[in-house]
């Protein structure tokens, strides 16, 4: 079935809680990072991005934090809603590429009503 | 339509068959990308077009994979003599910028799910 080969990290939260999704990136030369949301049967959808000259960026209900020292990226979602349930991917511009993205494995977020 | 359109949404092929997957990018978008997404994994880069020019095909897994965009709009990804390991979702994305991630957001289609039996 669908679960065969599916080894995504998972995060389960209650509606209204804050969610934090983490990502470790691989290439220290990467200087642009994006978080994508992917719902079942759909393509990735842009959420928020951040450049390497910043360590924090806020959007509507979302915040991205970047720690270049340890090559770590996180996505914080405030007041999580059932519609936020999806797989979340971080992506980096591969080694500083201006067009190629390298995606992480993804985290499955489940929001319980 | 307003978004990136891909067809077919689902394709089942017998091993050894050839398949063609189509992508209609957002009108006017210069850059077009193909990514391959295996079950439970993140998308992996296959190839990149700027208008009709294929500027990077380094991600194509083998010479059985071929992509084209002859008029700088619609693109086709062709897989010859399909193998079971080709089973995946093939995602197309387009961008209004000249591929520069700093200037143009990538818009992904819903993908074509290929199952090779």
PDB file of C-alpha atoms in Angstrom:
ATOM      1  CA  UNK A   1       0.000   0.000   0.000  1.00  0.00           C
ATOM      2  CA  UNK A   2       0.949   3.680   0.204  1.00  0.00           C
ATOM      3  CA  UNK A   3       2.861   3.137   3.460  1.00  0.00           C
ATOM      4  CA  UNK A   4       5.475   0.870   1.883  1.00  0.00           C
ATOM      5  CA  UNK A   5       8.717   2.790   1.615  1.00  0.00           C
ATOM      6  CA  UNK A   6       7.201   5.775   3.392  1.00  0.00           C
ATOM      7  CA  UNK A   7       9.630   6.743   6.129  1.00  0.00           C
ATOM      8  CA  UNK A   8       8.777  10.392   6.583  1.00  0.00           C
ATOM      9  CA  UNK A   9       9.294  12.005   9.958  1.00  0.00           C
ATOM     10  CA  UNK A  10       5.890  12.820  11.355  1.00  0.00           C
ATOM     11  CA  UNK A  11       4.542  15.518  13.624  1.00  0.00           C
ATOM     12  CA  UNK A  12       1.094  15.373  15.135  1.00  0.00           C
ATOM     13  CA  UNK A  13      -0.364  18.445  16.848  1.00  0.00           C
ATOM     14  CA  UNK A  14      -3.685  19.652  18.186  1.00  0.00           C
ATOM     15  CA  UNK A  15      -5.551  22.370  16.352  1.00  0.00           C
ATOM     16  CA  UNK A  16      -4.532  25.740  17.719  1.00  0.00           C
ATOM     17  CA  UNK A  17      -1.093  24.612  18.880  1.00  0.00           C
ATOM     18  CA  UNK A  18       2.109  25.947  17.364  1.00  0.00           C
ATOM     19  CA  UNK A  19       4.102  23.583  15.140  1.00  0.00           C
ATOM     20  CA  UNK A  20       7.833  23.487  14.564  1.00  0.00           C
ATOM     21  CA  UNK A  21       9.256  21.536  11.656  1.00  0.00           C
ATOM     22  CA  UNK A  22      12.997  21.097  11.407  1.00  0.00           C
ATOM     23  CA  UNK A  23      15.359  20.511   8.532  1.00  0.00           C
ATOM     24  CA  UNK A  24      19.090  19.976   8.199  1.00  0.00           C
ATOM     25  CA  UNK A  25      20.572  21.059   4.894  1.00  0.00           C
ATOM     26  CA  UNK A  26      23.647  19.604   3.342  1.00  0.00           C
ATOM     27  CA  UNK A  27      25.607  22.162   1.381  1.00  0.00           C
ATOM     28  CA  UNK A  28      27.311  25.048   3.152  1.00  0.00           C
ATOM     29  CA  UNK A  29      27.516  26.893  -0.185  1.00  0.00           C
ATOM     30  CA  UNK A  30      23.722  27.059  -0.450  1.00  0.00           C
ATOM     31  CA  UNK A  31      22.508  30.586   0.203  1.00  0.00           C
ATOM     32  CA  UNK A  32      18.785  30.516  -0.442  1.00  0.00           C
ATOM     33  CA  UNK A  33      16.214  28.336   1.278  1.00  0.00           C
ATOM     34  CA  UNK A  34      12.529  27.692   0.720  1.00  0.00           C
ATOM     35  CA  UNK A  35       9.810  25.870   2.601  1.00  0.00           C
ATOM     36  CA  UNK A  36       7.173  24.087   0.546  1.00  0.00           C
ATOM     37  CA  UNK A  37       3.856  22.528   1.530  1.00  0.00           C
ATOM     38  CA  UNK A  38       2.644  19.513  -0.406  1.00  0.00           C
ATOM     39  CA  UNK A  39      -0.872  18.180   0.009  1.00  0.00           C
ATOM     40  CA  UNK A  40      -1.755  14.700  -1.116  1.00  0.00           C
ATOM     41  CA  UNK A  41      -1.973  14.469  -4.886  1.00  0.00           C
ATOM     42  CA  UNK A  42      -0.739  18.005  -5.462  1.00  0.00           C
ATOM     43  CA  UNK A  43       2.511  19.712  -6.327  1.00  0.00           C
ATOM     44  CA  UNK A  44       4.661  21.569  -3.800  1.00  0.00           C
ATOM     45  CA  UNK A  45       3.356  25.007  -2.887  1.00  0.00           C
ATOM     46  CA  UNK A  46       5.678  27.851  -1.859  1.00  0.00           C
ATOM     47  CA  UNK A  47       5.266  28.954   1.761  1.00  0.00           C
ATOM     48  CA  UNK A  48       8.196  31.180   2.662  1.00  0.00           C
ATOM     49  CA  UNK A  49      11.821  31.722   1.755  1.00  0.00           C
ATOM     50  CA  UNK A  50      14.945  33.104   3.384  1.00  0.00           C
ATOM     51  CA  UNK A  51      18.357  34.175   2.174  1.00  0.00           C
ATOM     52  CA  UNK A  52      21.572  33.360   3.974  1.00  0.00           C
ATOM     53  CA  UNK A  53      22.133  36.966   5.037  1.00  0.00           C
ATOM     54  CA  UNK A  54      19.122  36.654   7.336  1.00  0.00           C
ATOM     55  CA  UNK A  55      18.461  34.404  10.308  1.00  0.00           C
ATOM     56  CA  UNK A  56      14.720  34.947  10.633  1.00  0.00           C
ATOM     57  CA  UNK A  57      11.843  35.839   8.368  1.00  0.00           C
ATOM     58  CA  UNK A  58       8.163  36.069   9.160  1.00  0.00           C
ATOM     59  CA  UNK A  59       5.109  35.601   7.030  1.00  0.00           C
ATOM     60  CA  UNK A  60       1.465  35.183   7.797  1.00  0.00           C
ATOM     61  CA  UNK A  61       1.327  32.623  10.645  1.00  0.00           C
ATOM     62  CA  UNK A  62       4.708  31.241   9.562  1.00  0.00           C
ATOM     63  CA  UNK A  63       8.277  31.995  10.605  1.00  0.00           C
ATOM     64  CA  UNK A  64      11.447  30.540   9.166  1.00  0.00           C
ATOM     65  CA  UNK A  65      14.644  30.418  11.201  1.00  0.00           C
ATOM     66  CA  UNK A  66      18.059  29.795   9.688  1.00  0.00           C
ATOM     67  CA  UNK A  67      21.151  28.716  11.608  1.00  0.00           C
ATOM     68  CA  UNK A  68      24.036  28.617   9.173  1.00  0.00           C
ATOM     69  CA  UNK A  69      26.529  27.510  11.796  1.00  0.00           C
ATOM     70  CA  UNK A  70      24.866  24.127  12.159  1.00  0.00           C
ATOM     71  CA  UNK A  71      23.148  24.148   8.751  1.00  0.00           C
ATOM     72  CA  UNK A  72      19.696  24.000  10.256  1.00  0.00           C
ATOM     73  CA  UNK A  73      16.403  25.430   9.109  1.00  0.00           C
ATOM     74  CA  UNK A  74      13.073  25.444  10.908  1.00  0.00           C
ATOM     75  CA  UNK A  75       9.510  26.369  10.038  1.00  0.00           C
ATOM     76  CA  UNK A  76       7.197  27.557  12.774  1.00  0.00           C
ATOM     77  CA  UNK A  77       3.460  27.578  12.149  1.00  0.00           C
ATOM     78  CA  UNK A  78       1.365  29.519  14.635  1.00  0.00           C
ATOM     79  CA  UNK A  79      -2.127  28.426  15.636  1.00  0.00           C
ATOM     80  CA  UNK A  80      -2.004  25.337  13.442  1.00  0.00           C
ATOM     81  CA  UNK A  81      -5.215  24.535  11.584  1.00  0.00           C
ATOM     82  CA  UNK A  82      -6.512  21.291  10.036  1.00  0.00           C
ATOM     83  CA  UNK A  83      -5.845  22.787   6.608  1.00  0.00           C
ATOM     84  CA  UNK A  84      -2.164  22.884   7.477  1.00  0.00           C
ATOM     85  CA  UNK A  85      -2.029  19.079   7.401  1.00  0.00           C
ATOM     86  CA  UNK A  86       0.412  18.166   4.638  1.00  0.00           C
ATOM     87  CA  UNK A  87       4.007  17.153   3.956  1.00  0.00           C
ATOM     88  CA  UNK A  88       6.466  20.001   4.415  1.00  0.00           C
ATOM     89  CA  UNK A  89       9.752  20.125   2.533  1.00  0.00           C
ATOM     90  CA  UNK A  90      12.708  22.399   2.962  1.00  0.00           C
ATOM     91  CA  UNK A  91      14.716  23.113  -0.154  1.00  0.00           C
ATOM     92  CA  UNK A  92      18.103  24.741  -0.753  1.00  0.00           C
ATOM     93  CA  UNK A  93      19.548  26.235  -3.900  1.00  0.00           C
ATOM     94  CA  UNK A  94      22.038  23.481  -4.576  1.00  0.00           C
ATOM     95  CA  UNK A  95      25.432  24.841  -3.630  1.00  0.00           C
ATOM     96  CA  UNK A  96      24.422  28.356  -4.562  1.00  0.00           C
ATOM     97  CA  UNK A  97      22.805  27.478  -7.883  1.00  0.00           C
ATOM     98  CA  UNK A  98      20.500  30.159  -9.250  1.00  0.00           C
ATOM     99  CA  UNK A  99      18.003  27.618 -10.599  1.00  0.00           C
ATOM    100  CA  UNK A 100      18.450  24.135  -9.110  1.00  0.00           C
ATOM    101  CA  UNK A 101      16.788  23.129  -5.847  1.00  0.00           C
ATOM    102  CA  UNK A 102      17.746  20.251  -3.563  1.00  0.00           C
ATOM    103  CA  UNK A 103      14.819  19.106  -1.446  1.00  0.00           C
ATOM    104  CA  UNK A 104      14.923  17.461   1.963  1.00  0.00           C
ATOM    105  CA  UNK A 105      12.959  14.284   2.730  1.00  0.00           C
ATOM    106  CA  UNK A 106       9.926  16.041   4.147  1.00  0.00           C
ATOM    107  CA  UNK A 107       7.916  15.979   7.356  1.00  0.00           C
ATOM    108  CA  UNK A 108       4.303  14.860   7.553  1.00  0.00           C
ATOM    109  CA  UNK A 109       2.273  17.249   9.704  1.00  0.00           C
ATOM    110  CA  UNK A 110      -1.065  16.002  10.991  1.00  0.00           C
ATOM    111  CA  UNK A 111      -3.366  18.453  12.757  1.00  0.00           C
ATOM    112  CA  UNK A 112      -5.986  16.904  14.994  1.00  0.00           C
ATOM    113  CA  UNK A 113      -9.221  18.871  15.381  1.00  0.00           C
TER     114      UNK A 113
ATOM    115  CA  UNK B   1      -5.667  27.853 -16.974  1.00  0.00           C
ATOM    116  CA  UNK B   2      -3.934  29.973 -14.386  1.00  0.00           C
ATOM    117  CA  UNK B   3      -1.487  27.349 -13.144  1.00  0.00           C
ATOM    118  CA  UNK B   4       0.953  24.779 -14.464  1.00  0.00           C
ATOM    119  CA  UNK B   5      -0.967  21.970 -16.114  1.00  0.00           C
ATOM    120  CA  UNK B   6       0.346  18.447 -16.508  1.00  0.00           C
ATOM    121  CA  UNK B   7      -1.051  15.471 -18.380  1.00  0.00           C
ATOM    122  CA  UNK B   8      -1.766  12.694 -17.997  1.00  0.00           C
ATOM    123  CA  UNK B   9      -2.296  12.847 -14.240  1.00  0.00           C
ATOM    124  CA  UNK B  10      -1.908   9.086 -14.033  1.00  0.00           C
ATOM    125  CA  UNK B  11      -0.142   6.716 -16.387  1.00  0.00           C
ATOM    126  CA  UNK B  12       0.284   2.970 -16.066  1.00  0.00           C
ATOM    127  CA  UNK B  13       2.828   1.436 -18.409  1.00  0.00           C
ATOM    128  CA  UNK B  14       4.118  -2.052 -18.924  1.00  0.00           C
ATOM    129  CA  UNK B  15       7.848  -2.442 -18.543  1.00  0.00           C
ATOM    130  CA  UNK B  16       9.505  -1.675 -21.833  1.00  0.00           C
ATOM    131  CA  UNK B  17       6.868   0.743 -23.082  1.00  0.00           C
ATOM    132  CA  UNK B  18       7.636   4.334 -24.018  1.00  0.00           C
ATOM    133  CA  UNK B  19       5.754   7.136 -22.264  1.00  0.00           C
ATOM    134  CA  UNK B  20       5.391  10.868 -22.858  1.00  0.00           C
ATOM    135  CA  UNK B  21       4.418  13.338 -20.157  1.00  0.00           C
ATOM    136  CA  UNK B  22       3.259  16.816 -21.038  1.00  0.00           C
ATOM    137  CA  UNK B  23       3.646  20.111 -19.206  1.00  0.00           C
ATOM    138  CA  UNK B  24       1.863  23.364 -19.999  1.00  0.00           C
ATOM    139  CA  UNK B  25       3.616  26.077 -18.003  1.00  0.00           C
ATOM    140  CA  UNK B  26       2.071  29.344 -16.921  1.00  0.00           C
ATOM    141  CA  UNK B  27       1.715  31.517 -20.005  1.00  0.00           C
ATOM    142  CA  UNK B  28       4.758  33.673 -20.595  1.00  0.00           C
ATOM    143  CA  UNK B  29       6.981  31.869 -18.122  1.00  0.00           C
ATOM    144  CA  UNK B  30      10.530  31.697 -19.398  1.00  0.00           C
ATOM    145  CA  UNK B  31      11.897  28.948 -17.188  1.00  0.00           C
ATOM    146  CA  UNK B  32      10.641  25.377 -16.975  1.00  0.00           C
ATOM    147  CA  UNK B  33      11.839  22.569 -14.753  1.00  0.00           C
ATOM    148  CA  UNK B  34      11.193  18.851 -14.420  1.00  0.00           C
ATOM    149  CA  UNK B  35      11.559  17.083 -11.079  1.00  0.00           C
ATOM    150  CA  UNK B  36      11.107  13.418 -10.177  1.00  0.00           C
ATOM    151  CA  UNK B  37       9.491  12.511  -6.861  1.00  0.00           C
ATOM    152  CA  UNK B  38       9.687   8.922  -5.635  1.00  0.00           C
ATOM    153  CA  UNK B  39       7.203   7.744  -3.027  1.00  0.00           C
ATOM    154  CA  UNK B  40       8.011   9.217   0.380  1.00  0.00           C
ATOM    155  CA  UNK B  41      10.855  11.334  -0.934  1.00  0.00           C
ATOM    156  CA  UNK B  42      11.414  14.952  -1.851  1.00  0.00           C
ATOM    157  CA  UNK B  43      11.477  16.004  -5.497  1.00  0.00           C
ATOM    158  CA  UNK B  44      14.782  15.558  -7.346  1.00  0.00           C
ATOM    159  CA  UNK B  45      15.928  17.838 -10.164  1.00  0.00           C
ATOM    160  CA  UNK B  46      15.892  16.373 -13.647  1.00  0.00           C
ATOM    161  CA  UNK B  47      16.289  19.185 -16.142  1.00  0.00           C
ATOM    162  CA  UNK B  48      15.915  22.941 -16.762  1.00  0.00           C
ATOM    163  CA  UNK B  49      14.864  24.960 -19.803  1.00  0.00           C
ATOM    164  CA  UNK B  50      15.148  28.643 -20.435  1.00  0.00           C
ATOM    165  CA  UNK B  51      12.767  29.287 -23.315  1.00  0.00           C
ATOM    166  CA  UNK B  52      13.518  26.483 -25.800  1.00  0.00           C
ATOM    167  CA  UNK B  53      17.097  25.959 -24.652  1.00  0.00           C
ATOM    168  CA  UNK B  54      17.796  23.038 -22.351  1.00  0.00           C
ATOM    169  CA  UNK B  55      20.460  24.538 -20.115  1.00  0.00           C
ATOM    170  CA  UNK B  56      20.890  21.667 -17.675  1.00  0.00           C
ATOM    171  CA  UNK B  57      19.979  18.013 -18.063  1.00  0.00           C
ATOM    172  CA  UNK B  58      22.369  16.696 -15.448  1.00  0.00           C
ATOM    173  CA  UNK B  59      19.588  15.152 -13.369  1.00  0.00           C
ATOM    174  CA  UNK B  60      18.196  12.863 -16.072  1.00  0.00           C
ATOM    175  CA  UNK B  61      18.803   9.333 -14.720  1.00  0.00           C
ATOM    176  CA  UNK B  62      19.788   7.711 -17.995  1.00  0.00           C
ATOM    177  CA  UNK B  63      19.740   8.165 -21.749  1.00  0.00           C
ATOM    178  CA  UNK B  64      16.245   6.659 -21.738  1.00  0.00           C
ATOM    179  CA  UNK B  65      15.026  10.025 -20.450  1.00  0.00           C
ATOM    180  CA  UNK B  66      14.612  12.870 -22.888  1.00  0.00           C
ATOM    181  CA  UNK B  67      12.972  16.276 -22.498  1.00  0.00           C
ATOM    182  CA  UNK B  68      12.148  18.924 -25.041  1.00  0.00           C
ATOM    183  CA  UNK B  69      10.515  22.332 -25.255  1.00  0.00           C
ATOM    184  CA  UNK B  70      10.710  23.122 -28.968  1.00  0.00           C
ATOM    185  CA  UNK B  71       8.790  26.404 -28.998  1.00  0.00           C
ATOM    186  CA  UNK B  72       9.675  27.635 -25.569  1.00  0.00           C
ATOM    187  CA  UNK B  73       6.264  26.899 -24.099  1.00  0.00           C
ATOM    188  CA  UNK B  74       4.900  23.356 -23.757  1.00  0.00           C
ATOM    189  CA  UNK B  75       7.415  20.726 -22.677  1.00  0.00           C
ATOM    190  CA  UNK B  76       7.397  16.962 -23.007  1.00  0.00           C
ATOM    191  CA  UNK B  77       9.325  14.490 -20.889  1.00  0.00           C
ATOM    192  CA  UNK B  78       9.777  11.193 -22.695  1.00  0.00           C
ATOM    193  CA  UNK B  79      10.889   7.961 -21.098  1.00  0.00           C
ATOM    194  CA  UNK B  80      11.859   5.136 -23.381  1.00  0.00           C
ATOM    195  CA  UNK B  81      11.750   1.447 -22.479  1.00  0.00           C
ATOM    196  CA  UNK B  82      10.318   2.148 -19.044  1.00  0.00           C
ATOM    197  CA  UNK B  83      11.617   0.210 -16.048  1.00  0.00           C
ATOM    198  CA  UNK B  84       9.996  -0.367 -12.663  1.00  0.00           C
ATOM    199  CA  UNK B  85      12.425   2.045 -11.018  1.00  0.00           C
ATOM    200  CA  UNK B  86      10.992   4.822 -13.203  1.00  0.00           C
ATOM    201  CA  UNK B  87       7.765   4.668 -11.183  1.00  0.00           C
ATOM    202  CA  UNK B  88       7.401   8.080  -9.563  1.00  0.00           C
ATOM    203  CA  UNK B  89       5.548  11.366  -9.764  1.00  0.00           C
ATOM    204  CA  UNK B  90       7.010  13.654 -12.394  1.00  0.00           C
ATOM    205  CA  UNK B  91       6.588  17.297 -11.462  1.00  0.00           C
ATOM    206  CA  UNK B  92       6.853  20.235 -13.800  1.00  0.00           C
ATOM    207  CA  UNK B  93       7.460  23.766 -12.534  1.00  0.00           C
ATOM    208  CA  UNK B  94       7.707  27.120 -14.242  1.00  0.00           C
ATOM    209  CA  UNK B  95       9.019  30.520 -13.311  1.00  0.00           C
ATOM    210  CA  UNK B  96       8.634  33.924 -14.840  1.00  0.00           C
ATOM    211  CA  UNK B  97      12.245  34.811 -14.210  1.00  0.00           C
ATOM    212  CA  UNK B  98      15.246  33.531 -16.111  1.00  0.00           C
ATOM    213  CA  UNK B  99      15.605  30.657 -13.708  1.00  0.00           C
ATOM    214  CA  UNK B 100      17.019  32.867 -11.024  1.00  0.00           C
ATOM    215  CA  UNK B 101      15.614  31.602  -7.745  1.00  0.00           C
ATOM    216  CA  UNK B 102      16.146  34.991  -6.228  1.00  0.00           C
ATOM    217  CA  UNK B 103      13.801  36.727  -8.637  1.00  0.00           C
ATOM    218  CA  UNK B 104      11.096  34.274  -9.561  1.00  0.00           C
ATOM    219  CA  UNK B 105       8.931  31.986  -7.506  1.00  0.00           C
ATOM    220  CA  UNK B 106       8.602  28.436  -8.788  1.00  0.00           C
ATOM    221  CA  UNK B 107       5.073  27.257  -9.508  1.00  0.00           C
ATOM    222  CA  UNK B 108       4.620  23.498  -9.554  1.00  0.00           C
ATOM    223  CA  UNK B 109       2.008  21.490 -11.390  1.00  0.00           C
ATOM    224  CA  UNK B 110       0.156  18.624  -9.749  1.00  0.00           C
ATOM    225  CA  UNK B 111       2.407  16.067 -11.356  1.00  0.00           C
ATOM    226  CA  UNK B 112       2.041  12.982 -13.501  1.00  0.00           C
ATOM    227  CA  UNK B 113       2.107   9.750 -11.527  1.00  0.00           C
ATOM    228  CA  UNK B 114       3.797   7.002 -13.533  1.00  0.00           C
ATOM    229  CA  UNK B 115       3.459   3.379 -12.490  1.00  0.00           C
ATOM    230  CA  UNK B 116       5.506   0.826 -14.395  1.00  0.00           C
ATOM    231  CA  UNK B 117       4.336  -2.752 -14.035  1.00  0.00           C
TER     232      UNK B 117
END
